Amino acid sequence: MSRRDEPPGPWMLGGAAALALLVLGALQFQAELPSPQLWLLAALLLAVTGGGLWRLRPAGSIWMLPAAAAWGAAVLAWGIALAQSRLADSLPPAWEGRPLWLDARVSALPQQLEGQGGQALLRLTVQPRGPAVDAAGDIEDTAAARLNLPATLSLWFEPDGQASTPRAGEHWRLLVRLRRVHALQNPGLPDGELWLLERAIGAQGSVVPHAGNRRLTIAPWWSLQAAREGLRDRLAAWVRDTRARSVLSGLLLGDQAALSGGCLQTASTLDSSMRRAKAQSKFDIASYFDAAVTKGKFANQVLL
């Protein structure tokens, strides 16, 4: 084995880990995300350095350190670029709280939640179809009264008093009031803003009760989300227990957004048990097949 192929020493691995922790720790104290172009340039320079050291065949495997750093810089640049694209897709501050008319498609399963005082609410995830139009009527310029919204919105809908409620895959015209993404974070509770960022939701808001809220088109027959909601409705008709229905919906349909903490833990335990049972059944079938083949070969040898 040549010196170039020798595995890296512990000091080299420790130095790389310390450098990565130092860089990540420094990023946590930055008020703004750094430029991804700089990290791509750093990754290119480190890759060239690692390639040059590899060609020179230095003592040991020192070339692996800049190569690993180049890989880490490239991954970091990709993450920064993705985060910047999602943060940039947000609602302008001047449009917060203004009434807007928008045409949107319900892109995910509506979540049935309970508000204050036991009020029934629906949480809708919608994707706008075209710009929204200002409904206040105090903007004279027609072009200025239209707004390109973020790609995905989260809306609260009150079904009480409404003729119909939105379903997954449907196209609706709604009067809404939006606000920028903001959520409180209390100790021991999930990070709401992180949850919204992971789902690329650029604005939150609520649907204003209005006679003009109406369904434009129903879900097409090939809509996967509509099929999931149909199966969820049938499951709700078959299973009366709320907790059991939530666990089954999360396991069978992937509807984990409606699971509470206890239900989510139960679903995770059941999922792990099912995986172990499936793996054990595969092992038992394979063992039985091997035993059958072995006995068959032995029987053939005896008969011959």
XYZ file of C-alpha atoms in Angstrom:
304
model
C 0.000 0.000 0.000
C 1.419 3.363 -1.034
C 1.665 6.269 1.356
C -0.997 8.091 -0.583
C -3.485 5.305 0.159
C -2.827 5.289 3.898
C -5.917 6.051 5.980
C -6.036 9.477 7.602
C -4.775 9.716 11.131
C -6.997 10.591 14.096
C -5.503 14.086 14.291
C -6.654 14.754 10.730
C -10.219 13.591 11.380
C -10.364 15.540 14.613
C -9.100 18.676 12.894
C -11.715 18.382 10.155
C -14.504 17.889 12.716
C -13.298 20.859 14.783
C -13.132 23.070 11.701
C -16.665 22.080 10.654
C -18.036 22.810 14.136
C -16.240 26.172 14.187
C -17.744 27.202 10.834
C -21.268 26.073 11.776
C -21.017 27.792 15.139
C -19.931 31.051 13.496
C -22.896 30.889 11.099
C -25.330 30.656 14.016
C -24.318 34.156 15.165
C -24.766 35.786 11.754
C -27.692 38.193 11.406
C -28.053 37.310 7.714
C -27.193 34.294 5.615
C -23.861 34.564 3.801
C -23.613 34.534 0.044
C -23.730 31.029 -1.471
C -21.437 32.198 -4.306
C -18.598 32.722 -1.822
C -19.001 29.214 -0.447
C -19.074 27.762 -3.952
C -15.847 29.617 -4.715
C -14.314 28.306 -1.502
C -15.403 24.763 -2.429
C -13.770 25.129 -5.850
C -10.509 26.418 -4.384
C -10.420 23.660 -1.767
C -11.127 21.029 -4.420
C -8.281 22.350 -6.574
C -5.990 22.354 -3.532
C -6.923 18.794 -2.652
C -6.373 17.662 -6.224
C -2.978 19.347 -6.336
C -1.884 17.714 -3.090
C -3.092 14.353 -4.334
C -1.045 14.731 -7.526
C 2.071 15.667 -5.548
C 1.698 12.543 -3.369
C 2.526 14.105 -0.023
C 3.310 12.071 3.050
C 0.166 10.498 4.405
C -3.265 11.490 3.195
C -3.230 15.212 3.873
C -5.054 15.794 0.563
C -8.226 14.316 2.053
C -8.611 17.275 4.432
C -9.177 19.969 1.749
C -11.252 17.478 -0.265
C -13.594 16.930 2.690
C -13.711 20.687 3.334
C -14.608 21.287 -0.321
C -17.468 18.827 -0.082
C -18.720 20.473 3.108
C -18.503 23.958 1.564
C -20.476 22.816 -1.481
C -23.215 21.295 0.697
C -23.318 24.439 2.815
C -23.646 26.621 -0.297
C -26.556 24.496 -1.516
C -28.300 24.788 1.863
C -27.806 28.559 1.985
C -29.149 28.986 -1.544
C -32.223 26.889 -0.717
C -32.879 28.812 2.503
C -32.511 32.167 0.734
C -34.943 31.145 -1.998
C -37.573 30.164 0.564
C -37.061 33.258 2.714
C -37.290 35.505 -0.359
C -40.663 33.981 -1.293
C -42.598 35.983 1.307
C -45.355 38.549 1.610
C -44.330 42.247 1.316
C -44.855 44.027 4.656
C -47.070 46.724 3.068
C -49.683 44.083 2.124
C -50.120 42.599 5.582
C -53.721 42.667 6.769
C -55.150 44.004 3.506
C -58.182 42.172 2.054
C -57.208 40.309 -1.107
C -59.106 38.274 -3.653
C -57.162 35.252 -4.831
C -57.743 32.161 -6.938
C -55.980 29.173 -5.424
C -55.864 25.401 -5.475
C -56.040 23.373 -2.260
C -52.752 21.498 -2.544
C -52.855 19.353 0.612
C -55.308 17.640 2.929
C -57.377 20.178 4.920
C -56.699 19.728 8.613
C -59.668 19.812 10.981
C -58.684 21.583 14.193
C -60.452 23.021 17.203
C -60.102 26.727 17.928
C -60.867 28.770 21.004
C -64.188 27.930 22.610
C -64.465 24.677 20.664
C -64.872 26.462 17.335
C -64.296 24.209 14.340
C -61.519 25.375 12.017
C -59.866 24.119 8.863
C -56.205 24.696 8.105
C -55.769 24.927 4.343
C -52.562 24.734 2.349
C -53.178 26.458 -0.980
C -51.192 27.431 -4.053
C -52.277 30.693 -5.747
C -53.186 30.615 -9.425
C -52.128 34.060 -10.608
C -51.751 37.370 -8.761
C -54.095 38.475 -5.990
C -56.285 41.552 -6.378
C -56.694 44.203 -3.694
C -60.248 44.179 -2.355
C -60.129 47.419 -0.381
C -60.525 49.562 -3.500
C -58.274 52.412 -2.296
C -55.546 51.807 -4.901
C -56.298 53.651 -8.136
C -53.568 52.086 -10.240
C -54.824 48.749 -11.554
C -51.332 47.286 -11.882
C -50.384 48.370 -8.355
C -53.533 46.694 -6.985
C -52.300 43.263 -8.090
C -49.790 41.274 -6.055
C -47.767 38.175 -6.878
C -48.138 35.999 -3.807
C -45.749 33.355 -2.434
C -46.020 29.936 -4.019
C -47.645 28.323 -0.948
C -49.982 29.827 1.666
C -51.410 28.555 4.950
C -54.987 29.741 5.621
C -57.504 29.348 8.435
C -61.060 28.698 7.269
C -64.200 28.795 9.452
C -66.708 26.280 8.056
C -69.571 27.581 10.242
C -72.037 29.561 8.173
C -70.427 28.597 4.850
C -72.402 26.849 2.123
C -69.497 24.517 1.340
C -65.971 23.872 2.533
C -62.806 23.495 0.432
C -61.554 20.014 -0.301
C -58.185 18.804 -1.504
C -57.504 19.394 -5.182
C -60.303 21.948 -5.661
C -59.887 25.415 -7.166
C -61.423 28.239 -5.096
C -61.831 32.020 -5.147
C -61.345 33.374 -1.619
C -61.250 36.684 0.194
C -58.268 36.539 2.541
C -56.144 38.619 4.875
C -52.496 37.614 4.971
C -49.507 38.248 7.191
C -45.853 37.387 7.063
C -44.664 34.132 8.575
C -44.276 34.490 12.320
C -44.841 32.055 15.140
C -44.145 32.031 18.857
C -41.701 29.508 20.293
C -42.233 28.346 23.844
C -39.931 25.966 25.751
C -40.801 22.359 25.078
C -42.973 23.139 22.038
C -42.117 22.779 18.326
C -40.661 25.685 16.359
C -43.598 26.966 14.319
C -41.531 29.094 11.953
C -39.217 26.176 11.220
C -42.251 23.985 10.502
C -43.535 26.550 7.993
C -40.096 27.059 6.434
C -39.659 23.318 5.875
C -42.946 23.272 3.949
C -42.026 26.365 1.881
C -45.012 28.331 3.201
C -44.417 32.009 2.429
C -47.395 33.629 4.193
C -50.149 32.884 6.698
C -53.642 34.247 6.946
C -57.346 33.602 7.265
C -60.311 33.426 4.931
C -62.757 36.306 5.461
C -66.394 35.143 5.522
C -67.927 36.556 2.347
C -70.645 35.610 -0.121
C -68.076 35.759 -2.917
C -66.083 32.821 -1.564
C -66.905 30.026 -3.959
C -65.615 26.883 -5.606
C -64.447 27.436 -9.167
C -63.679 23.861 -10.181
C -63.789 20.499 -8.466
C -60.749 18.284 -8.093
C -59.815 16.363 -11.262
C -60.242 12.620 -11.234
C -56.483 12.051 -11.241
C -55.839 14.232 -8.146
C -53.865 12.238 -5.581
C -54.772 14.608 -2.751
C -58.488 14.279 -3.520
C -58.184 10.495 -3.454
C -56.418 10.690 -0.081
C -59.172 12.862 1.358
C -61.806 10.462 0.067
C -60.073 7.583 1.816
C -59.803 9.681 4.979
C -63.560 10.338 4.891
C -64.290 6.618 4.548
C -61.912 5.875 7.409
C -63.704 8.462 9.559
C -67.025 6.742 8.818
C -65.658 3.329 9.790
C -63.643 4.268 12.886
C -65.450 6.300 15.549
C -62.626 6.685 18.058
C -60.793 9.954 17.356
C -57.392 8.783 18.575
C -57.515 5.514 16.654
C -58.724 7.316 13.534
C -55.833 9.786 13.731
C -53.264 7.018 14.140
C -54.691 4.984 11.244
C -54.902 8.055 9.024
C -51.290 8.899 9.788
C -50.064 5.361 9.089
C -52.179 4.556 6.032
C -52.459 7.960 4.341
C -49.433 9.825 5.659
C -51.718 12.398 7.309
C -49.317 13.103 10.165
C -50.234 16.804 10.403
C -53.418 15.900 12.284
C -51.593 13.796 14.891
C -51.096 15.142 18.395
C -47.992 14.373 20.404
C -49.403 11.213 21.984
C -50.932 9.975 18.737
C -47.682 10.648 16.891
C -45.744 8.590 19.436
C -48.292 5.786 19.148
C -48.101 5.887 15.347
C -44.303 5.814 15.463
C -44.373 2.814 17.825
C -46.855 0.961 15.614
C -44.832 1.763 12.515
C -41.651 0.417 14.135
C -43.486 -2.718 15.271
C -44.862 -3.283 11.779
C -41.395 -2.901 10.278
C -39.925 -5.410 12.722
C -42.779 -7.848 12.079
C -42.313 -7.476 8.331
C -38.567 -8.057 8.605
C -39.138 -11.069 10.881
C -41.698 -12.547 8.485
C -39.268 -12.155 5.583
C -36.583 -13.907 7.622
C -38.952 -16.751 8.567
C -40.022 -17.217 4.924
C -36.402 -17.239 3.758
C -35.424 -19.747 6.457
C -38.349 -21.987 5.570
C -37.459 -21.821 1.886
C -33.808 -22.659 2.569
C -34.835 -25.569 4.750
C -37.240 -26.849 2.101
C -34.583 -26.604 -0.586
C -32.045 -28.409 1.606
C -34.498 -31.204 2.398
C -35.415 -31.482 -1.270
C -31.785 -31.820 -2.293
C -31.225 -34.456 0.426
C -34.314 -36.386 -0.709
C -33.148 -36.312 -4.311
C -29.744 -37.633 -3.269
C -31.370 -40.492 -1.327
C -33.636 -41.412 -4.215
C -30.748 -41.351 -6.636
